[in-house]
Amino acid sequence: WYRQCSIIPYSKDVDLGIFIQDYKSDIISAFQDAGLPLKHKFGKVEDSLELSFQGKDDVKLDIFFFYEETDHMWNGGTQAKTGKKFKYESDKFLQRGL
């Protein structure tokens, strides 16, 4: 939304963000059972976890996990071709438990 201010019609990937506290160990098998095979997994639960699943018609689902610090949030990213890691920080954007 931020990049184009609407759905990006030519993009074939969907990005979701989930709080790491909501991570469940069976998430990969749940998506695979729903017909979305794991394309790649970067990072670890305690450090910048990112999951990508392959959907139909070359649509890819990326799940980024958000980590909460005292005064900000952050999520990690990994460049698939090089393995280079990134850390994206932002203001807290949602209070848990609302």
Short mmCIF file of N, CA and C in Angstrom, two decimals:
data_model
loop_
_atom_site.label_atom_id
_atom_site.label_comp_id
_atom_site.label_asym_id
_atom_site.label_seq_id
_atom_site.Cartn_x
_atom_site.Cartn_y
_atom_site.Cartn_z
N TRP A 1 0.83 -1.19 0.00
CA TRP A 1 0.00 0.00 0.00
C TRP A 1 0.87 1.25 0.00
N TYR A 2 1.88 1.26 0.80
CA TYR A 2 2.71 2.46 0.96
C TYR A 2 3.37 2.88 -0.35
N ARG A 3 3.84 1.91 -1.10
CA ARG A 3 4.59 2.22 -2.31
C ARG A 3 3.73 2.85 -3.40
N GLN A 4 2.56 2.32 -3.64
CA GLN A 4 1.71 2.76 -4.74
C GLN A 4 0.41 3.42 -4.26
N CYS A 5 0.12 3.35 -2.99
CA CYS A 5 -1.14 3.84 -2.42
C CYS A 5 -2.35 3.07 -2.93
N SER A 6 -2.15 1.87 -3.37
CA SER A 6 -3.23 0.96 -3.76
C SER A 6 -2.61 -0.41 -4.01
N ILE A 7 -3.43 -1.36 -4.42
CA ILE A 7 -2.91 -2.66 -4.81
C ILE A 7 -1.99 -2.46 -6.01
N ILE A 8 -0.86 -3.15 -6.01
CA ILE A 8 0.09 -3.04 -7.12
C ILE A 8 -0.30 -4.09 -8.17
N PRO A 9 -0.88 -3.68 -9.29
CA PRO A 9 -1.47 -4.64 -10.24
C PRO A 9 -0.46 -5.57 -10.90
N TYR A 10 0.78 -5.16 -11.04
CA TYR A 10 1.77 -5.99 -11.73
C TYR A 10 2.58 -6.86 -10.77
N SER A 11 2.36 -6.72 -9.48
CA SER A 11 3.13 -7.48 -8.49
C SER A 11 2.52 -8.86 -8.31
N LYS A 12 3.38 -9.84 -8.17
CA LYS A 12 2.90 -11.20 -7.95
C LYS A 12 3.33 -11.71 -6.58
N ASP A 13 3.49 -10.78 -5.63
CA ASP A 13 3.75 -11.26 -4.29
C ASP A 13 2.90 -10.52 -3.27
N VAL A 14 2.60 -11.23 -2.21
CA VAL A 14 1.78 -10.71 -1.12
C VAL A 14 2.65 -10.73 0.13
N ASP A 15 2.74 -9.60 0.82
CA ASP A 15 3.54 -9.51 2.04
C ASP A 15 2.61 -9.39 3.25
N LEU A 16 2.88 -10.21 4.26
CA LEU A 16 2.13 -10.15 5.51
C LEU A 16 3.11 -9.94 6.65
N GLY A 17 2.67 -9.26 7.68
CA GLY A 17 3.48 -9.09 8.88
C GLY A 17 2.76 -9.69 10.08
N ILE A 18 3.50 -10.42 10.90
CA ILE A 18 2.95 -11.08 12.08
C ILE A 18 3.89 -10.79 13.25
N PHE A 19 3.34 -10.51 14.41
CA PHE A 19 4.18 -10.37 15.60
C PHE A 19 4.84 -11.71 15.92
N ILE A 20 6.11 -11.69 16.25
CA ILE A 20 6.83 -12.93 16.53
C ILE A 20 6.20 -13.67 17.71
N GLN A 21 5.57 -12.96 18.63
CA GLN A 21 4.91 -13.62 19.76
C GLN A 21 3.76 -14.51 19.29
N ASP A 22 3.24 -14.26 18.10
CA ASP A 22 2.14 -15.05 17.56
C ASP A 22 2.61 -16.22 16.71
N TYR A 23 3.93 -16.38 16.58
CA TYR A 23 4.50 -17.48 15.81
C TYR A 23 4.11 -18.82 16.44
N LYS A 24 3.73 -19.76 15.61
CA LYS A 24 3.44 -21.13 16.04
C LYS A 24 4.34 -22.07 15.24
N SER A 25 4.88 -23.08 15.91
CA SER A 25 5.84 -23.97 15.26
C SER A 25 5.25 -24.75 14.09
N ASP A 26 3.94 -24.86 14.01
CA ASP A 26 3.32 -25.62 12.92
C ASP A 26 2.90 -24.75 11.74
N ILE A 27 3.35 -23.50 11.69
CA ILE A 27 2.91 -22.59 10.63
C ILE A 27 3.31 -23.09 9.24
N ILE A 28 4.52 -23.63 9.12
CA ILE A 28 4.97 -24.10 7.80
C ILE A 28 4.11 -25.27 7.34
N SER A 29 3.90 -26.24 8.21
CA SER A 29 3.09 -27.40 7.80
C SER A 29 1.64 -26.99 7.53
N ALA A 30 1.13 -26.01 8.25
CA ALA A 30 -0.25 -25.55 8.01
C ALA A 30 -0.39 -24.94 6.61
N PHE A 31 0.58 -24.12 6.21
CA PHE A 31 0.52 -23.54 4.87
C PHE A 31 0.74 -24.61 3.80
N GLN A 32 1.64 -25.55 4.06
CA GLN A 32 1.87 -26.62 3.09
C GLN A 32 0.63 -27.49 2.94
N ASP A 33 -0.02 -27.79 4.05
CA ASP A 33 -1.26 -28.58 3.99
C ASP A 33 -2.35 -27.85 3.22
N ALA A 34 -2.28 -26.52 3.19
CA ALA A 34 -3.26 -25.71 2.45
C ALA A 34 -2.86 -25.53 0.98
N GLY A 35 -1.79 -26.22 0.56
CA GLY A 35 -1.39 -26.17 -0.84
C GLY A 35 -0.37 -25.11 -1.19
N LEU A 36 0.31 -24.56 -0.19
CA LEU A 36 1.34 -23.54 -0.42
C LEU A 36 2.69 -24.07 0.04
N PRO A 37 3.48 -24.64 -0.87
CA PRO A 37 4.78 -25.17 -0.46
C PRO A 37 5.75 -24.06 -0.04
N LEU A 38 6.62 -24.40 0.90
CA LEU A 38 7.63 -23.46 1.37
C LEU A 38 8.63 -23.20 0.26
N LYS A 39 8.85 -21.95 -0.07
CA LYS A 39 9.84 -21.58 -1.08
C LYS A 39 11.18 -21.31 -0.42
N HIS A 40 11.19 -20.53 0.67
CA HIS A 40 12.41 -20.36 1.44
C HIS A 40 12.11 -19.88 2.85
N LYS A 41 13.10 -20.10 3.71
CA LYS A 41 13.03 -19.69 5.11
C LYS A 41 14.35 -19.01 5.41
N PHE A 42 14.27 -17.78 5.92
CA PHE A 42 15.47 -17.04 6.31
C PHE A 42 15.37 -16.70 7.78
N GLY A 43 16.51 -16.57 8.43
CA GLY A 43 16.56 -16.17 9.83
C GLY A 43 16.11 -17.27 10.76
N LYS A 44 15.96 -16.90 12.02
CA LYS A 44 15.52 -17.81 13.07
C LYS A 44 14.39 -17.12 13.83
N VAL A 45 13.67 -17.90 14.62
CA VAL A 45 12.56 -17.33 15.39
C VAL A 45 13.06 -16.18 16.26
N GLU A 46 14.24 -16.33 16.85
CA GLU A 46 14.76 -15.28 17.72
C GLU A 46 15.49 -14.17 16.96
N ASP A 47 15.58 -14.29 15.64
CA ASP A 47 16.36 -13.30 14.89
C ASP A 47 15.88 -13.21 13.44
N SER A 48 14.99 -12.30 13.16
CA SER A 48 14.59 -11.92 11.80
C SER A 48 14.01 -13.04 10.94
N LEU A 49 13.08 -13.79 11.48
CA LEU A 49 12.44 -14.87 10.73
C LEU A 49 11.64 -14.31 9.56
N GLU A 50 11.77 -14.97 8.43
CA GLU A 50 11.02 -14.63 7.21
C GLU A 50 10.69 -15.94 6.49
N LEU A 51 9.44 -16.11 6.11
CA LEU A 51 9.00 -17.30 5.39
C LEU A 51 8.38 -16.89 4.06
N SER A 52 8.61 -17.69 3.02
CA SER A 52 7.98 -17.45 1.73
C SER A 52 7.37 -18.76 1.24
N PHE A 53 6.14 -18.65 0.77
CA PHE A 53 5.42 -19.80 0.24
C PHE A 53 5.04 -19.52 -1.20
N GLN A 54 5.04 -20.57 -2.01
CA GLN A 54 4.71 -20.43 -3.42
C GLN A 54 3.25 -20.77 -3.66
N GLY A 55 2.52 -19.82 -4.20
CA GLY A 55 1.11 -20.03 -4.52
C GLY A 55 0.92 -20.34 -5.99
N LYS A 56 -0.31 -20.36 -6.42
CA LYS A 56 -0.64 -20.62 -7.82
C LYS A 56 -0.31 -19.41 -8.68
N ASP A 57 -0.13 -19.65 -9.96
CA ASP A 57 0.11 -18.59 -10.95
C ASP A 57 1.29 -17.70 -10.57
N ASP A 58 2.33 -18.30 -10.00
CA ASP A 58 3.55 -17.59 -9.61
C ASP A 58 3.35 -16.53 -8.54
N VAL A 59 2.24 -16.58 -7.81
CA VAL A 59 2.04 -15.65 -6.70
C VAL A 59 2.79 -16.19 -5.49
N LYS A 60 3.58 -15.33 -4.86
CA LYS A 60 4.38 -15.72 -3.71
C LYS A 60 3.85 -15.00 -2.47
N LEU A 61 3.77 -15.72 -1.37
CA LEU A 61 3.34 -15.16 -0.09
C LEU A 61 4.56 -15.04 0.82
N ASP A 62 4.90 -13.82 1.22
CA ASP A 62 6.02 -13.58 2.13
C ASP A 62 5.45 -13.21 3.49
N ILE A 63 5.95 -13.87 4.53
CA ILE A 63 5.54 -13.55 5.89
C ILE A 63 6.76 -13.02 6.64
N PHE A 64 6.64 -11.79 7.10
CA PHE A 64 7.69 -11.15 7.88
C PHE A 64 7.23 -11.10 9.33
N PHE A 65 8.13 -11.37 10.24
CA PHE A 65 7.80 -11.36 11.65
C PHE A 65 8.35 -10.10 12.30
N PHE A 66 7.50 -9.45 13.10
CA PHE A 66 7.86 -8.19 13.74
C PHE A 66 8.25 -8.43 15.19
N TYR A 67 9.33 -7.77 15.57
CA TYR A 67 9.90 -7.89 16.91
C TYR A 67 9.71 -6.55 17.62
N GLU A 68 9.25 -6.63 18.87
CA GLU A 68 8.95 -5.42 19.63
C GLU A 68 10.08 -5.12 20.61
N GLU A 69 10.59 -3.91 20.53
CA GLU A 69 11.58 -3.41 21.49
C GLU A 69 10.87 -2.41 22.39
N THR A 70 11.57 -1.84 23.34
CA THR A 70 10.97 -0.90 24.27
C THR A 70 10.31 0.28 23.57
N ASP A 71 11.00 0.85 22.59
CA ASP A 71 10.50 2.08 21.96
C ASP A 71 10.27 1.97 20.46
N HIS A 72 10.42 0.79 19.88
CA HIS A 72 10.22 0.64 18.44
C HIS A 72 9.95 -0.81 18.07
N MET A 73 9.58 -1.02 16.82
CA MET A 73 9.39 -2.36 16.25
C MET A 73 10.46 -2.55 15.19
N TRP A 74 10.73 -3.80 14.84
CA TRP A 74 11.62 -4.04 13.72
C TRP A 74 11.28 -5.39 13.09
N ASN A 75 11.63 -5.50 11.84
CA ASN A 75 11.55 -6.78 11.15
C ASN A 75 12.80 -6.93 10.31
N GLY A 76 13.17 -8.15 10.09
CA GLY A 76 14.36 -8.43 9.30
C GLY A 76 14.00 -8.77 7.87
N GLY A 77 14.99 -8.70 7.04
CA GLY A 77 14.84 -9.12 5.65
C GLY A 77 16.16 -9.71 5.20
N THR A 78 16.08 -10.61 4.25
CA THR A 78 17.27 -11.24 3.71
C THR A 78 17.18 -11.20 2.20
N GLN A 79 18.24 -10.73 1.57
CA GLN A 79 18.29 -10.72 0.11
C GLN A 79 18.51 -12.17 -0.35
N ALA A 80 17.57 -12.69 -1.12
CA ALA A 80 17.58 -14.11 -1.48
C ALA A 80 18.85 -14.52 -2.23
N LYS A 81 19.30 -13.70 -3.15
CA LYS A 81 20.45 -14.08 -3.98
C LYS A 81 21.77 -14.05 -3.24
N THR A 82 21.93 -13.11 -2.29
CA THR A 82 23.23 -12.94 -1.64
C THR A 82 23.24 -13.37 -0.18
N GLY A 83 22.08 -13.47 0.44
CA GLY A 83 22.02 -13.78 1.87
C GLY A 83 22.26 -12.58 2.76
N LYS A 84 22.42 -11.40 2.16
CA LYS A 84 22.65 -10.19 2.94
C LYS A 84 21.41 -9.89 3.78
N LYS A 85 21.65 -9.59 5.08
CA LYS A 85 20.55 -9.34 6.00
C LYS A 85 20.33 -7.85 6.20
N PHE A 86 19.06 -7.49 6.40
CA PHE A 86 18.66 -6.11 6.63
C PHE A 86 17.80 -6.06 7.89
N LYS A 87 17.81 -4.91 8.54
CA LYS A 87 16.95 -4.68 9.71
C LYS A 87 16.19 -3.39 9.46
N TYR A 88 14.86 -3.51 9.44
CA TYR A 88 13.99 -2.36 9.19
C TYR A 88 13.31 -1.97 10.50
N GLU A 89 13.61 -0.78 10.99
CA GLU A 89 13.03 -0.30 12.24
C GLU A 89 11.89 0.67 11.95
N SER A 90 10.90 0.67 12.83
CA SER A 90 9.78 1.61 12.69
C SER A 90 9.24 1.94 14.08
N ASP A 91 8.48 3.02 14.13
CA ASP A 91 7.78 3.34 15.37
C ASP A 91 6.79 2.22 15.67
N LYS A 92 6.44 2.09 16.92
CA LYS A 92 5.41 1.12 17.27
C LYS A 92 4.12 1.53 16.57
N PHE A 93 3.53 0.59 15.85
CA PHE A 93 2.38 0.93 15.03
C PHE A 93 1.08 0.28 15.48
N LEU A 94 1.15 -0.59 16.46
CA LEU A 94 -0.06 -1.25 16.93
C LEU A 94 0.19 -1.72 18.35
N GLN A 95 -0.73 -1.45 19.23
CA GLN A 95 -0.60 -1.92 20.60
C GLN A 95 -1.20 -3.31 20.68
N ARG A 96 -0.45 -4.25 21.21
CA ARG A 96 -0.96 -5.61 21.36
C ARG A 96 -2.11 -5.62 22.36
N GLY A 97 -3.05 -6.48 22.12
CA GLY A 97 -4.16 -6.66 23.05
C GLY A 97 -5.33 -5.71 22.83
N LEU A 98 -5.29 -4.95 21.75
CA LEU A 98 -6.43 -4.06 21.47
C LEU A 98 -7.54 -4.82 20.79
#
